[in-house]
Amino acid sequence: MIADAKVVLLGAQGAGKTSLVVRYVHNKFHDNQQSTIGASFLAKKIVVDGVVVRLQIWDTAGQERFRSMAPMYYRSAACGILCYDITSKSSFNAMHSWLQELKQNLNSDIIIHIVGTKLDLVREDPSRREVPFETCIQYAENNLRDIEAADNPSWTGRDSCHEICAKDAEGVNEVFESITRTIIRRRPILKKSRRNSVHYESDSFSSDEDGDALNTGTIRSIGTVSLQEPASKEQSRCC
Ligand SMILES: Nc1nc2c(ncn2[C@@H]2O[C@H](COP(=O)(O)OP(=O)(O)OP(=O)(O)O)[C@@H](O)[C@H]2O)c(=O)[nH]1
């Protein structure tokens, strides 16, 4: 049995959501990643502790004009990934309204992780950092404890915070591995489908070596998702 779990990425325009997902699913990075229109959908199978989970990853647009569409994408999500750019305090501040919205509209068992992006920029020039990691952890302590510690008393804010670099892939797999572990912990039935062999991660089922998406969803109109082969090798996008 393969369990499906819906994961949605939310955050300010340019925070690095698409780059994170494209690095994870296709193992690629684009210096001039185009801004997402509406949302895009990618999927990837992951095996954690012998349990197979197919992550259905919804990458939403950060542009304000698409904000009203967001509920369509986060509905029934098992996990929300809130992204901010560690060189942009405003992108960190922008996360709060997304968090409030998720808490108001989704079940209390929603898993929320916070991902600071573009670690390479700070490595090159530490003065560019506008959000200390400790600030993120404190934010998580203050705002996620109610949902994250409910079934895990040893939870600390650090457990839900990540800093990554999509450009060189640092920390990217760990984000999805960590999320999947929590999904499995919260859905004990998944453990019954445990495989004998243990893999860190399976191959993507949505992409082959050349990045040709096989099971990548393209939203052709609002509310309609089709599983189809896209025309180009680029990531499918909403239109
Ligand atoms: N140096 C560096 N640039 C990055 C990194 N991640 C993303 N970027 C760049 O930041 C810009 C925005 O990245 P996107 O992934 O499109 O951001 P987004 O949050 O999906 O943006 P919207 O689709 O507009 O919401 C692009 O030019 C990326 O190349 C990173 O790890 N390092």
mmCIF file of N, CA and C and ligand atoms in Angstrom, residues 11-20 29-37 59-63 83 85 117-121 124 164-168 237, ligand 1:
data_model
loop_
_atom_site.group_PDB
_atom_site.id
_atom_site.type_symbol
_atom_site.label_atom_id
_atom_site.label_comp_id
_atom_site.label_asym_id
_atom_site.label_seq_id
_atom_site.Cartn_x
_atom_site.Cartn_y
_atom_site.Cartn_z
ATOM 1 N N GLY A 11 3.930 31.085 0.983
ATOM 2 C CA GLY A 11 4.906 32.087 1.388
ATOM 3 C C GLY A 11 4.969 33.215 0.383
ATOM 4 N N ALA A 12 5.742 34.212 0.718
ATOM 5 C CA ALA A 12 5.815 35.434 -0.088
ATOM 6 C C ALA A 12 6.370 35.156 -1.485
ATOM 7 N N GLN A 13 6.064 36.055 -2.371
ATOM 8 C CA GLN A 13 6.603 35.972 -3.730
ATOM 9 C C GLN A 13 8.135 35.995 -3.676
ATOM 10 N N GLY A 14 8.740 35.070 -4.388
ATOM 11 C CA GLY A 14 10.196 35.041 -4.456
ATOM 12 C C GLY A 14 10.873 34.398 -3.257
ATOM 13 N N ALA A 15 10.081 33.819 -2.358
ATOM 14 C CA ALA A 15 10.672 33.217 -1.148
ATOM 15 C C ALA A 15 11.485 31.966 -1.468
ATOM 16 N N GLY A 16 11.222 31.368 -2.612
ATOM 17 C CA GLY A 16 11.997 30.179 -2.990
ATOM 18 C C GLY A 16 11.215 28.873 -2.933
ATOM 19 N N LYS A 17 9.885 28.971 -2.954
ATOM 20 C CA LYS A 17 9.037 27.773 -2.849
ATOM 21 C C LYS A 17 9.254 26.831 -4.042
ATOM 22 N N THR A 18 9.154 27.400 -5.242
ATOM 23 C CA THR A 18 9.294 26.561 -6.439
ATOM 24 C C THR A 18 10.683 25.951 -6.502
ATOM 25 N N SER A 19 11.681 26.740 -6.179
ATOM 26 C CA SER A 19 13.056 26.233 -6.248
ATOM 27 C C SER A 19 13.262 25.065 -5.286
ATOM 28 N N LEU A 20 12.644 25.147 -4.122
ATOM 29 C CA LEU A 20 12.731 24.054 -3.147
ATOM 30 C C LEU A 20 12.105 22.777 -3.720
ATOM 31 N N PHE A 29 18.022 23.202 -10.394
ATOM 32 C CA PHE A 29 17.874 24.566 -9.875
ATOM 33 C C PHE A 29 17.978 25.546 -11.039
ATOM 34 N N HIS A 30 17.112 26.542 -11.049
ATOM 35 C CA HIS A 30 17.136 27.554 -12.108
ATOM 36 C C HIS A 30 17.407 28.916 -11.479
ATOM 37 N N ASP A 31 18.491 29.563 -11.961
ATOM 38 C CA ASP A 31 18.825 30.888 -11.425
ATOM 39 C C ASP A 31 17.709 31.894 -11.657
ATOM 40 N N ASN A 32 17.028 31.722 -12.777
ATOM 41 C CA ASN A 32 15.938 32.652 -13.084
ATOM 42 C C ASN A 32 14.600 31.936 -13.066
ATOM 43 N N GLN A 33 14.318 31.319 -11.952
ATOM 44 C CA GLN A 33 13.058 30.586 -11.802
ATOM 45 C C GLN A 33 11.880 31.545 -11.999
ATOM 46 N N GLN A 34 10.968 31.167 -12.889
ATOM 47 C CA GLN A 34 9.817 32.040 -13.148
ATOM 48 C C GLN A 34 8.862 32.034 -11.963
ATOM 49 N N SER A 35 8.201 33.151 -11.763
ATOM 50 C CA SER A 35 7.222 33.260 -10.690
ATOM 51 C C SER A 35 6.027 32.344 -11.003
ATOM 52 N N THR A 36 5.537 31.684 -9.997
ATOM 53 C CA THR A 36 4.416 30.742 -10.197
ATOM 54 C C THR A 36 3.125 31.506 -10.468
ATOM 55 N N ILE A 37 2.379 30.972 -11.415
ATOM 56 C CA ILE A 37 1.059 31.524 -11.739
ATOM 57 C C ILE A 37 0.031 30.560 -11.161
ATOM 58 N N ASP A 59 2.649 23.639 -4.989
ATOM 59 C CA ASP A 59 3.484 24.841 -4.894
ATOM 60 C C ASP A 59 2.623 26.034 -5.295
ATOM 61 N N THR A 60 2.282 26.874 -4.339
ATOM 62 C CA THR A 60 1.356 27.975 -4.632
ATOM 63 C C THR A 60 2.115 29.246 -5.032
ATOM 64 N N ALA A 61 1.396 30.148 -5.677
ATOM 65 C CA ALA A 61 1.978 31.421 -6.096
ATOM 66 C C ALA A 61 2.023 32.384 -4.920
ATOM 67 N N GLY A 62 3.132 33.086 -4.790
ATOM 68 C CA GLY A 62 3.252 34.050 -3.703
ATOM 69 C C GLY A 62 2.679 35.416 -4.037
ATOM 70 N N GLN A 63 2.428 35.641 -5.310
ATOM 71 C CA GLN A 63 1.913 36.966 -5.684
ATOM 72 C C GLN A 63 0.541 37.191 -5.058
ATOM 73 N N CYS A 83 7.380 29.098 3.708
ATOM 74 C CA CYS A 83 8.727 29.468 3.249
ATOM 75 C C CYS A 83 8.991 30.953 3.429
ATOM 76 N N ASP A 85 12.515 33.826 2.890
ATOM 77 C CA ASP A 85 13.883 34.032 2.399
ATOM 78 C C ASP A 85 14.687 34.601 3.576
ATOM 79 N N THR A 117 15.006 29.937 3.277
ATOM 80 C CA THR A 117 15.683 29.572 2.021
ATOM 81 C C THR A 117 16.908 30.467 1.746
ATOM 82 N N LYS A 118 17.667 30.074 0.724
ATOM 83 C CA LYS A 118 18.786 30.861 0.166
ATOM 84 C C LYS A 118 19.970 30.973 1.131
ATOM 85 N N LEU A 119 20.253 29.876 1.784
ATOM 86 C CA LEU A 119 21.368 29.818 2.730
ATOM 87 C C LEU A 119 22.700 30.206 2.074
ATOM 88 N N ASP A 120 22.835 29.906 0.786
ATOM 89 C CA ASP A 120 24.091 30.218 0.090
ATOM 90 C C ASP A 120 24.392 31.715 0.100
ATOM 91 N N LEU A 121 23.339 32.536 0.003
ATOM 92 C CA LEU A 121 23.551 33.989 -0.039
ATOM 93 C C LEU A 121 24.180 34.483 1.262
ATOM 94 N N GLU A 124 27.840 33.373 1.544
ATOM 95 C CA GLU A 124 28.715 34.256 0.771
ATOM 96 C C GLU A 124 28.943 35.578 1.490
ATOM 97 N N ILE A 164 17.575 26.021 4.318
ATOM 98 C CA ILE A 164 17.986 25.213 3.164
ATOM 99 C C ILE A 164 18.593 26.092 2.075
ATOM 100 N N CYS A 165 19.215 25.410 1.132
ATOM 101 C CA CYS A 165 19.672 26.094 -0.070
ATOM 102 C C CYS A 165 19.261 25.238 -1.268
ATOM 103 N N ALA A 166 18.296 25.736 -2.024
ATOM 104 C CA ALA A 166 17.860 24.976 -3.205
ATOM 105 C C ALA A 166 18.958 24.965 -4.261
ATOM 106 N N LYS A 167 19.799 25.974 -4.235
ATOM 107 C CA LYS A 167 20.839 26.078 -5.266
ATOM 108 C C LYS A 167 21.819 24.909 -5.182
ATOM 109 N N ASP A 168 22.248 24.557 -3.965
ATOM 110 C CA ASP A 168 23.180 23.430 -3.853
ATOM 111 C C ASP A 168 22.557 22.224 -3.140
ATOM 112 N N ARG A 237 2.682 24.298 -14.971
ATOM 113 C CA ARG A 237 2.229 25.498 -14.281
ATOM 114 C C ARG A 237 0.738 25.695 -14.505
HETATM 115 N N1 LIG B 1 20.952 32.099 -4.517
HETATM 116 C C1 LIG B 1 19.802 31.430 -4.382
HETATM 117 N N2 LIG B 1 18.720 31.824 -5.055
HETATM 118 C C2 LIG B 1 17.576 31.125 -4.890
HETATM 119 C C3 LIG B 1 17.496 30.009 -4.032
HETATM 120 N N3 LIG B 1 16.231 29.546 -4.061
HETATM 121 C C4 LIG B 1 15.572 30.323 -4.916
HETATM 122 N N4 LIG B 1 16.374 31.277 -5.427
HETATM 123 C C5 LIG B 1 16.025 32.306 -6.428
HETATM 124 O O1 LIG B 1 15.007 33.149 -5.908
HETATM 125 C C6 LIG B 1 14.116 33.528 -6.938
HETATM 126 C C7 LIG B 1 12.696 33.168 -6.528
HETATM 127 O O2 LIG B 1 12.621 31.757 -6.397
HETATM 128 P P1 LIG B 1 11.263 30.954 -6.603
HETATM 129 O O3 LIG B 1 11.548 29.534 -6.289
HETATM 130 O O4 LIG B 1 10.633 31.249 -7.912
HETATM 131 O O5 LIG B 1 10.362 31.611 -5.468
HETATM 132 P P2 LIG B 1 8.799 31.371 -5.208
HETATM 133 O O6 LIG B 1 8.592 31.489 -3.756
HETATM 134 O O7 LIG B 1 8.361 30.119 -5.852
HETATM 135 O O8 LIG B 1 8.170 32.624 -5.940
HETATM 136 P P3 LIG B 1 6.646 32.827 -6.476
HETATM 137 O O9 LIG B 1 6.393 31.746 -7.469
HETATM 138 O O10 LIG B 1 6.649 34.177 -7.088
HETATM 139 O O11 LIG B 1 5.762 32.735 -5.287
HETATM 140 C C8 LIG B 1 14.574 32.805 -8.215
HETATM 141 O O12 LIG B 1 15.332 33.696 -8.995
HETATM 142 C C9 LIG B 1 15.450 31.679 -7.690
HETATM 143 O O13 LIG B 1 16.475 31.316 -8.595
HETATM 144 C C10 LIG B 1 18.674 29.600 -3.337
HETATM 145 O O14 LIG B 1 18.727 28.628 -2.579
HETATM 146 N N5 LIG B 1 19.797 30.349 -3.539
#
